[in-house]
Amino acid sequence: QVQVVESGGGLVQPGGSLRLSCAASGSIADIDAVGWYRQAPGLQREFVAHITGAGGTNYADSVKGRFTISRDNAKNTVYLQMNSLKPEDTAVYYCNIRAKTYASYLYNSYWGQGTQVTVSS
């Protein structure tokens, strides 16, 4: 089994920065791609950023140039550095990990519980 825990959310003023962390634990044999998503009240969950196992990245147009995704494979952790935050970035941020365990040769998708980010003055 794989556990995914997001952290680092909070309240920040417009123009400020936060760094979110997504830590995976359990009987993990390999982590492939990892994505960050967000969901604002009353809206559908939307894609924010993605990083492949090889380190390739892509971003939603709304966060390009402001957010940076990175990973530390030794720690099974992925980060989302968020700069120049705007009120419209307010949402619950979720991490999705594609990983396989020692019990299975198949990759499965795992979600965390989310971390709240509020951008407000």
Short mmCIF file of N, CA, C and O in Angstrom, two decimals:
data_model
loop_
_atom_site.label_atom_id
_atom_site.label_comp_id
_atom_site.label_asym_id
_atom_site.label_seq_id
_atom_site.Cartn_x
_atom_site.Cartn_y
_atom_site.Cartn_z
N GLN A 1 0.84 -1.19 0.00
CA GLN A 1 0.00 0.00 0.00
C GLN A 1 0.88 1.25 0.00
O GLN A 1 1.99 1.25 0.54
N VAL A 2 0.36 2.29 -0.62
CA VAL A 2 1.09 3.56 -0.71
C VAL A 2 0.27 4.65 -0.04
O VAL A 2 -0.93 4.77 -0.26
N GLN A 3 0.93 5.44 0.80
CA GLN A 3 0.30 6.60 1.42
C GLN A 3 0.88 7.87 0.82
O GLN A 3 2.10 7.96 0.60
N VAL A 4 0.02 8.83 0.58
CA VAL A 4 0.43 10.10 0.00
C VAL A 4 -0.05 11.22 0.91
O VAL A 4 -1.24 11.30 1.23
N VAL A 5 0.87 12.08 1.31
CA VAL A 5 0.53 13.17 2.23
C VAL A 5 1.04 14.49 1.67
O VAL A 5 2.24 14.64 1.43
N GLU A 6 0.12 15.43 1.49
CA GLU A 6 0.49 16.77 1.07
C GLU A 6 0.66 17.66 2.30
O GLU A 6 -0.04 17.47 3.31
N SER A 7 1.53 18.63 2.21
CA SER A 7 1.73 19.59 3.29
C SER A 7 2.23 20.90 2.71
O SER A 7 2.62 20.96 1.54
N GLY A 8 2.25 21.93 3.54
CA GLY A 8 2.80 23.21 3.14
C GLY A 8 1.78 24.27 2.78
O GLY A 8 2.14 25.41 2.49
N GLY A 9 0.51 23.92 2.80
CA GLY A 9 -0.51 24.91 2.50
C GLY A 9 -0.67 25.92 3.62
O GLY A 9 -0.08 25.77 4.69
N GLY A 10 -1.47 26.95 3.35
CA GLY A 10 -1.70 27.95 4.36
C GLY A 10 -2.31 29.20 3.77
O GLY A 10 -2.75 29.20 2.62
N LEU A 11 -2.30 30.26 4.56
CA LEU A 11 -2.81 31.55 4.14
C LEU A 11 -1.64 32.45 3.76
O LEU A 11 -0.68 32.58 4.53
N VAL A 12 -1.72 33.05 2.59
CA VAL A 12 -0.65 33.92 2.11
C VAL A 12 -1.27 35.12 1.42
O VAL A 12 -2.36 35.02 0.83
N GLN A 13 -0.58 36.25 1.45
CA GLN A 13 -1.08 37.44 0.78
C GLN A 13 -0.80 37.36 -0.72
O GLN A 13 0.14 36.67 -1.15
N PRO A 14 -1.57 38.06 -1.52
CA PRO A 14 -1.28 38.11 -2.96
C PRO A 14 0.15 38.56 -3.21
O PRO A 14 0.65 39.48 -2.55
N GLY A 15 0.80 37.89 -4.16
CA GLY A 15 2.20 38.15 -4.44
C GLY A 15 3.16 37.32 -3.63
O GLY A 15 4.37 37.31 -3.90
N GLY A 16 2.65 36.62 -2.65
CA GLY A 16 3.50 35.80 -1.78
C GLY A 16 3.83 34.45 -2.38
O GLY A 16 3.45 34.13 -3.53
N SER A 17 4.53 33.63 -1.58
CA SER A 17 4.99 32.32 -2.04
C SER A 17 4.67 31.24 -1.01
O SER A 17 4.60 31.51 0.19
N LEU A 18 4.51 30.05 -1.52
CA LEU A 18 4.38 28.86 -0.68
C LEU A 18 5.08 27.72 -1.39
O LEU A 18 5.15 27.70 -2.63
N ARG A 19 5.55 26.74 -0.62
CA ARG A 19 6.08 25.52 -1.21
C ARG A 19 5.30 24.34 -0.65
O ARG A 19 5.31 24.09 0.57
N LEU A 20 4.64 23.63 -1.53
CA LEU A 20 3.90 22.44 -1.15
C LEU A 20 4.79 21.21 -1.29
O LEU A 20 5.65 21.16 -2.18
N SER A 21 4.57 20.25 -0.42
CA SER A 21 5.29 18.99 -0.49
C SER A 21 4.30 17.85 -0.63
O SER A 21 3.20 17.90 -0.07
N CYS A 22 4.70 16.83 -1.35
CA CYS A 22 3.90 15.62 -1.52
C CYS A 22 4.82 14.45 -1.22
O CYS A 22 5.73 14.15 -1.99
N ALA A 23 4.60 13.81 -0.08
CA ALA A 23 5.47 12.73 0.36
C ALA A 23 4.75 11.39 0.24
O ALA A 23 3.62 11.25 0.72
N ALA A 24 5.42 10.46 -0.39
CA ALA A 24 4.86 9.11 -0.54
C ALA A 24 5.60 8.15 0.38
O ALA A 24 6.83 8.25 0.53
N SER A 25 4.86 7.24 0.98
CA SER A 25 5.48 6.25 1.85
C SER A 25 4.78 4.91 1.67
O SER A 25 3.70 4.84 1.08
N GLY A 26 5.40 3.88 2.19
CA GLY A 26 4.85 2.54 2.06
C GLY A 26 5.82 1.64 1.33
O GLY A 26 7.00 1.95 1.19
N SER A 27 5.30 0.55 0.83
CA SER A 27 6.13 -0.44 0.17
C SER A 27 6.31 -0.08 -1.31
O SER A 27 5.84 -0.77 -2.20
N ILE A 28 7.02 1.02 -1.53
CA ILE A 28 7.14 1.58 -2.88
C ILE A 28 8.36 1.02 -3.59
O ILE A 28 9.48 1.11 -3.09
N ALA A 29 8.14 0.47 -4.76
CA ALA A 29 9.25 -0.02 -5.57
C ALA A 29 9.72 1.06 -6.55
O ALA A 29 10.91 1.16 -6.84
N ASP A 30 8.78 1.84 -7.06
CA ASP A 30 9.14 2.89 -8.02
C ASP A 30 8.02 3.90 -8.11
O ASP A 30 6.84 3.54 -8.05
N ILE A 31 8.38 5.16 -8.27
CA ILE A 31 7.40 6.23 -8.54
C ILE A 31 7.65 6.75 -9.93
O ILE A 31 8.78 7.15 -10.26
N ASP A 32 6.62 6.74 -10.74
CA ASP A 32 6.74 7.23 -12.11
C ASP A 32 6.35 8.70 -12.13
O ASP A 32 7.00 9.53 -11.52
N ALA A 33 5.27 9.03 -12.77
CA ALA A 33 4.85 10.42 -12.88
C ALA A 33 4.12 10.88 -11.62
O ALA A 33 3.48 10.09 -10.92
N VAL A 34 4.21 12.18 -11.37
CA VAL A 34 3.50 12.79 -10.24
C VAL A 34 2.86 14.08 -10.74
O VAL A 34 3.49 14.85 -11.46
N GLY A 35 1.63 14.29 -10.33
CA GLY A 35 0.93 15.49 -10.74
C GLY A 35 0.33 16.23 -9.56
O GLY A 35 -0.01 15.62 -8.54
N TRP A 36 0.25 17.55 -9.72
CA TRP A 36 -0.47 18.38 -8.76
C TRP A 36 -1.76 18.85 -9.43
O TRP A 36 -1.76 19.25 -10.60
N TYR A 37 -2.83 18.83 -8.66
CA TYR A 37 -4.13 19.28 -9.11
C TYR A 37 -4.72 20.18 -8.03
O TYR A 37 -4.25 20.17 -6.89
N ARG A 38 -5.73 20.95 -8.40
CA ARG A 38 -6.37 21.79 -7.39
C ARG A 38 -7.87 21.86 -7.64
O ARG A 38 -8.33 21.66 -8.77
N GLN A 39 -8.58 22.13 -6.57
CA GLN A 39 -10.03 22.24 -6.67
C GLN A 39 -10.50 23.39 -5.80
O GLN A 39 -10.32 23.38 -4.58
N ALA A 40 -11.09 24.38 -6.46
CA ALA A 40 -11.67 25.52 -5.76
C ALA A 40 -13.13 25.21 -5.45
O ALA A 40 -13.75 24.39 -6.13
N PRO A 41 -13.71 25.88 -4.46
CA PRO A 41 -15.11 25.62 -4.10
C PRO A 41 -16.05 25.79 -5.29
O PRO A 41 -15.99 26.80 -6.00
N GLY A 42 -16.89 24.80 -5.50
CA GLY A 42 -17.86 24.86 -6.58
C GLY A 42 -17.33 24.56 -7.96
O GLY A 42 -18.09 24.60 -8.94
N LEU A 43 -16.05 24.27 -8.06
CA LEU A 43 -15.44 24.00 -9.37
C LEU A 43 -14.90 22.57 -9.43
O LEU A 43 -14.70 21.92 -8.40
N GLN A 44 -14.64 22.13 -10.65
CA GLN A 44 -14.06 20.80 -10.81
C GLN A 44 -12.56 20.84 -10.52
O GLN A 44 -11.91 21.88 -10.61
N ARG A 45 -12.03 19.68 -10.18
CA ARG A 45 -10.59 19.57 -9.96
C ARG A 45 -9.89 19.82 -11.30
O ARG A 45 -10.31 19.31 -12.34
N GLU A 46 -8.81 20.60 -11.24
CA GLU A 46 -8.09 20.93 -12.47
C GLU A 46 -6.60 20.64 -12.33
O GLU A 46 -6.03 20.66 -11.24
N PHE A 47 -5.99 20.39 -13.47
CA PHE A 47 -4.57 20.11 -13.54
C PHE A 47 -3.76 21.36 -13.26
O PHE A 47 -4.11 22.45 -13.70
N VAL A 48 -2.66 21.20 -12.52
CA VAL A 48 -1.76 22.31 -12.23
C VAL A 48 -0.38 22.07 -12.84
O VAL A 48 0.13 22.89 -13.59
N ALA A 49 0.23 20.95 -12.48
CA ALA A 49 1.60 20.67 -12.94
C ALA A 49 1.86 19.18 -12.89
O ALA A 49 1.19 18.45 -12.15
N HIS A 50 2.87 18.75 -13.67
CA HIS A 50 3.15 17.33 -13.80
C HIS A 50 4.65 17.15 -14.00
O HIS A 50 5.29 17.98 -14.66
N ILE A 51 5.18 16.08 -13.40
CA ILE A 51 6.59 15.77 -13.61
C ILE A 51 6.72 14.28 -13.88
O ILE A 51 6.14 13.45 -13.17
N THR A 52 7.48 13.93 -14.91
CA THR A 52 7.64 12.52 -15.27
C THR A 52 8.75 11.89 -14.44
O THR A 52 9.47 12.57 -13.71
N GLY A 53 8.89 10.58 -14.59
CA GLY A 53 9.96 9.89 -13.90
C GLY A 53 11.34 10.36 -14.32
O GLY A 53 12.29 10.31 -13.54
N ALA A 54 11.43 10.84 -15.55
CA ALA A 54 12.71 11.33 -16.06
C ALA A 54 12.94 12.80 -15.75
O ALA A 54 13.99 13.34 -16.07
N GLY A 55 11.95 13.44 -15.13
CA GLY A 55 12.11 14.84 -14.74
C GLY A 55 11.51 15.85 -15.69
O GLY A 55 11.64 17.06 -15.47
N GLY A 56 10.86 15.38 -16.74
CA GLY A 56 10.20 16.30 -17.64
C GLY A 56 8.98 16.92 -16.98
O GLY A 56 8.29 16.27 -16.18
N THR A 57 8.73 18.20 -17.27
CA THR A 57 7.64 18.90 -16.59
C THR A 57 6.69 19.56 -17.59
O THR A 57 7.07 19.87 -18.72
N ASN A 58 5.46 19.75 -17.16
CA ASN A 58 4.53 20.61 -17.88
C ASN A 58 3.57 21.24 -16.89
O ASN A 58 3.39 20.73 -15.78
N TYR A 59 3.00 22.36 -17.32
CA TYR A 59 2.21 23.19 -16.43
C TYR A 59 0.93 23.66 -17.11
O TYR A 59 0.87 23.82 -18.33
N ALA A 60 -0.07 23.94 -16.28
CA ALA A 60 -1.26 24.61 -16.78
C ALA A 60 -0.87 26.03 -17.18
O ALA A 60 0.02 26.64 -16.57
N ASP A 61 -1.52 26.56 -18.20
CA ASP A 61 -1.19 27.91 -18.66
C ASP A 61 -1.34 28.95 -17.55
O ASP A 61 -0.59 29.91 -17.49
N SER A 62 -2.28 28.72 -16.66
CA SER A 62 -2.57 29.70 -15.61
C SER A 62 -1.45 29.82 -14.58
O SER A 62 -1.40 30.80 -13.83
N VAL A 63 -0.54 28.84 -14.53
CA VAL A 63 0.53 28.88 -13.52
C VAL A 63 1.92 28.93 -14.14
O VAL A 63 2.92 29.05 -13.40
N LYS A 64 2.02 28.86 -15.45
CA LYS A 64 3.34 28.90 -16.10
C LYS A 64 4.09 30.16 -15.74
O LYS A 64 3.53 31.25 -15.75
N GLY A 65 5.36 29.98 -15.41
CA GLY A 65 6.19 31.11 -15.04
C GLY A 65 6.09 31.49 -13.57
O GLY A 65 6.90 32.29 -13.09
N ARG A 66 5.11 30.93 -12.86
CA ARG A 66 4.95 31.24 -11.45
C ARG A 66 5.18 30.02 -10.56
O ARG A 66 5.69 30.16 -9.45
N PHE A 67 4.81 28.84 -11.04
CA PHE A 67 4.94 27.61 -10.26
C PHE A 67 6.05 26.75 -10.85
O PHE A 67 6.26 26.73 -12.06
N THR A 68 6.72 26.02 -9.96
CA THR A 68 7.77 25.09 -10.38
C THR A 68 7.60 23.77 -9.64
O THR A 68 7.55 23.75 -8.41
N ILE A 69 7.53 22.70 -10.41
CA ILE A 69 7.44 21.36 -9.81
C ILE A 69 8.81 20.70 -9.86
O ILE A 69 9.56 20.86 -10.83
N SER A 70 9.14 19.99 -8.79
CA SER A 70 10.43 19.28 -8.74
C SER A 70 10.27 18.03 -7.89
O SER A 70 9.25 17.87 -7.20
N ARG A 71 11.26 17.15 -7.94
CA ARG A 71 11.15 15.92 -7.17
C ARG A 71 12.49 15.54 -6.57
O ARG A 71 13.55 15.85 -7.14
N ASP A 72 12.41 14.88 -5.42
CA ASP A 72 13.58 14.33 -4.75
C ASP A 72 13.32 12.83 -4.66
O ASP A 72 12.60 12.37 -3.77
N ASN A 73 13.89 12.08 -5.57
CA ASN A 73 13.61 10.65 -5.63
C ASN A 73 14.09 9.91 -4.38
O ASN A 73 13.47 8.92 -3.98
N ALA A 74 15.16 10.38 -3.79
CA ALA A 74 15.68 9.71 -2.59
C ALA A 74 14.69 9.81 -1.42
O ALA A 74 14.67 8.94 -0.55
N LYS A 75 13.89 10.86 -1.42
CA LYS A 75 12.93 11.08 -0.34
C LYS A 75 11.51 10.72 -0.75
O LYS A 75 10.58 10.91 0.04
N ASN A 76 11.33 10.25 -1.98
CA ASN A 76 9.98 9.98 -2.48
C ASN A 76 9.07 11.18 -2.29
O ASN A 76 7.90 11.05 -1.86
N THR A 77 9.58 12.34 -2.60
CA THR A 77 8.86 13.59 -2.36
C THR A 77 8.88 14.46 -3.60
O THR A 77 9.89 14.55 -4.29
N VAL A 78 7.75 15.09 -3.87
CA VAL A 78 7.62 16.04 -4.97
C VAL A 78 7.20 17.38 -4.38
O VAL A 78 6.40 17.42 -3.44
N TYR A 79 7.75 18.44 -4.93
CA TYR A 79 7.48 19.78 -4.42
C TYR A 79 6.77 20.62 -5.48
O TYR A 79 6.94 20.40 -6.68
N LEU A 80 6.02 21.60 -5.00
CA LEU A 80 5.43 22.59 -5.88
C LEU A 80 5.74 23.96 -5.29
O LEU A 80 5.16 24.35 -4.27
N GLN A 81 6.70 24.64 -5.90
CA GLN A 81 7.04 25.99 -5.47
C GLN A 81 6.10 26.95 -6.17
O GLN A 81 6.03 26.98 -7.41
N MET A 82 5.37 27.73 -5.39
CA MET A 82 4.37 28.64 -5.94
C MET A 82 4.76 30.07 -5.59
O MET A 82 4.82 30.42 -4.41
N ASN A 83 5.04 30.85 -6.60
CA ASN A 83 5.41 32.26 -6.43
C ASN A 83 4.36 33.16 -7.05
O ASN A 83 3.54 32.72 -7.86
N SER A 84 4.42 34.43 -6.70
CA SER A 84 3.50 35.42 -7.26
C SER A 84 2.05 34.94 -7.17
O SER A 84 1.30 35.00 -8.15
N LEU A 85 1.68 34.47 -6.01
CA LEU A 85 0.35 33.89 -5.84
C LEU A 85 -0.75 34.92 -6.00
O LEU A 85 -0.59 36.10 -5.64
N LYS A 86 -1.86 34.47 -6.56
CA LYS A 86 -3.02 35.31 -6.83
C LYS A 86 -4.23 34.76 -6.08
O LYS A 86 -4.28 33.57 -5.77
N PRO A 87 -5.21 35.60 -5.81
CA PRO A 87 -6.42 35.10 -5.15
C PRO A 87 -7.07 33.92 -5.89
O PRO A 87 -7.61 33.02 -5.26
N GLU A 88 -6.97 33.91 -7.21
CA GLU A 88 -7.56 32.82 -7.98
C GLU A 88 -6.80 31.51 -7.85
O GLU A 88 -7.25 30.48 -8.35
N ASP A 89 -5.65 31.53 -7.17
CA ASP A 89 -4.93 30.28 -6.88
C ASP A 89 -5.50 29.59 -5.64
O ASP A 89 -5.09 28.47 -5.31
N THR A 90 -6.42 30.24 -4.95
CA THR A 90 -7.02 29.65 -3.76
C THR A 90 -7.76 28.37 -4.11
O THR A 90 -8.63 28.36 -4.99
N ALA A 91 -7.40 27.30 -3.42
CA ALA A 91 -7.99 25.99 -3.69
C ALA A 91 -7.40 24.97 -2.72
O ALA A 91 -6.43 25.26 -2.02
N VAL A 92 -7.97 23.78 -2.75
CA VAL A 92 -7.32 22.63 -2.11
C VAL A 92 -6.43 21.99 -3.17
O VAL A 92 -6.90 21.70 -4.28
N TYR A 93 -5.18 21.80 -2.82
CA TYR A 93 -4.20 21.23 -3.75
C TYR A 93 -3.98 19.76 -3.43
O TYR A 93 -3.71 19.41 -2.28
N TYR A 94 -4.08 18.95 -4.47
CA TYR A 94 -3.95 17.50 -4.33
C TYR A 94 -2.77 17.00 -5.14
O TYR A 94 -2.46 17.51 -6.21
N CYS A 95 -2.17 15.96 -4.63
CA CYS A 95 -1.06 15.30 -5.30
C CYS A 95 -1.51 13.92 -5.78
O CYS A 95 -2.21 13.20 -5.04
N ASN A 96 -1.13 13.58 -6.98
CA ASN A 96 -1.42 12.25 -7.52
C ASN A 96 -0.12 11.59 -7.92
O ASN A 96 0.67 12.15 -8.69
N ILE A 97 0.09 10.38 -7.43
CA ILE A 97 1.33 9.66 -7.70
C ILE A 97 1.02 8.38 -8.45
O ILE A 97 0.10 7.64 -8.08
N ARG A 98 1.80 8.13 -9.47
CA ARG A 98 1.70 6.85 -10.18
C ARG A 98 2.89 6.01 -9.72
O ARG A 98 4.04 6.36 -9.98
N ALA A 99 2.59 4.94 -9.00
CA ALA A 99 3.66 4.16 -8.38
C ALA A 99 3.34 2.68 -8.41
O ALA A 99 2.19 2.28 -8.58
N LYS A 100 4.38 1.89 -8.26
CA LYS A 100 4.17 0.46 -8.08
C LYS A 100 4.83 0.01 -6.78
O LYS A 100 5.81 0.61 -6.33
N THR A 101 4.24 -1.00 -6.20
CA THR A 101 4.75 -1.53 -4.94
C THR A 101 5.53 -2.81 -5.19
O THR A 101 5.52 -3.37 -6.29
N TYR A 102 6.18 -3.30 -4.15
CA TYR A 102 6.92 -4.55 -4.26
C TYR A 102 5.98 -5.74 -4.41
O TYR A 102 6.40 -6.81 -4.84
N ALA A 103 4.70 -5.52 -4.09
CA ALA A 103 3.73 -6.60 -4.18
C ALA A 103 3.15 -6.76 -5.58
O ALA A 103 2.48 -7.75 -5.86
N SER A 104 3.39 -5.79 -6.46
CA SER A 104 2.76 -5.83 -7.77
C SER A 104 3.69 -5.23 -8.82
O SER A 104 4.44 -4.29 -8.53
N TYR A 105 3.64 -5.75 -10.04
CA TYR A 105 4.44 -5.17 -11.13
C TYR A 105 3.68 -4.07 -11.85
O TYR A 105 4.19 -3.45 -12.78
N LEU A 106 2.43 -3.84 -11.42
CA LEU A 106 1.59 -2.84 -12.08
C LEU A 106 1.73 -1.48 -11.40
O LEU A 106 1.85 -1.40 -10.17
N TYR A 107 1.65 -0.42 -12.20
CA TYR A 107 1.59 0.92 -11.65
C TYR A 107 0.13 1.26 -11.35
O TYR A 107 -0.75 1.01 -12.15
N ASN A 108 -0.09 1.88 -10.19
CA ASN A 108 -1.42 2.36 -9.80
C ASN A 108 -1.34 3.83 -9.44
O ASN A 108 -0.26 4.37 -9.20
N SER A 109 -2.51 4.46 -9.39
CA SER A 109 -2.62 5.88 -9.10
C SER A 109 -3.07 6.06 -7.66
O SER A 109 -4.02 5.42 -7.21
N TYR A 110 -2.38 6.96 -6.94
CA TYR A 110 -2.69 7.22 -5.54
C TYR A 110 -2.86 8.72 -5.31
O TYR A 110 -2.05 9.52 -5.80
N TRP A 111 -3.89 9.07 -4.55
CA TRP A 111 -4.18 10.48 -4.25
C TRP A 111 -3.96 10.74 -2.76
O TRP A 111 -4.21 9.88 -1.92
N GLY A 112 -3.53 11.97 -2.47
CA GLY A 112 -3.48 12.42 -1.09
C GLY A 112 -4.79 13.07 -0.70
O GLY A 112 -5.73 13.14 -1.49
N GLN A 113 -4.84 13.55 0.55
CA GLN A 113 -6.06 14.17 1.08
C GLN A 113 -6.16 15.65 0.77
O GLN A 113 -7.22 16.26 0.96
N GLY A 114 -5.07 16.23 0.30
CA GLY A 114 -5.10 17.63 -0.09
C GLY A 114 -4.61 18.57 1.00
O GLY A 114 -4.62 18.24 2.19
N THR A 115 -4.18 19.75 0.56
CA THR A 115 -3.76 20.80 1.49
C THR A 115 -4.36 22.12 1.00
O THR A 115 -4.34 22.42 -0.19
N GLN A 116 -4.89 22.89 1.93
CA GLN A 116 -5.59 24.13 1.57
C GLN A 116 -4.61 25.26 1.34
O GLN A 116 -3.72 25.51 2.18
N VAL A 117 -4.78 25.95 0.24
CA VAL A 117 -4.02 27.17 -0.05
C VAL A 117 -5.03 28.31 -0.19
O VAL A 117 -5.96 28.22 -1.00
N THR A 118 -4.83 29.35 0.60
CA THR A 118 -5.71 30.52 0.55
C THR A 118 -4.86 31.75 0.30
O THR A 118 -3.92 32.03 1.06
N VAL A 119 -5.19 32.46 -0.76
CA VAL A 119 -4.46 33.68 -1.12
C VAL A 119 -5.42 34.85 -0.91
O VAL A 119 -6.39 35.01 -1.66
N SER A 120 -5.12 35.65 0.09
CA SER A 120 -6.03 36.73 0.44
C SER A 120 -5.29 37.79 1.24
O SER A 120 -4.37 37.49 2.00
N SER A 121 -5.72 39.03 1.07
CA SER A 121 -5.16 40.11 1.86
C SER A 121 -6.01 40.36 3.10
O SER A 121 -5.69 41.25 3.90
#
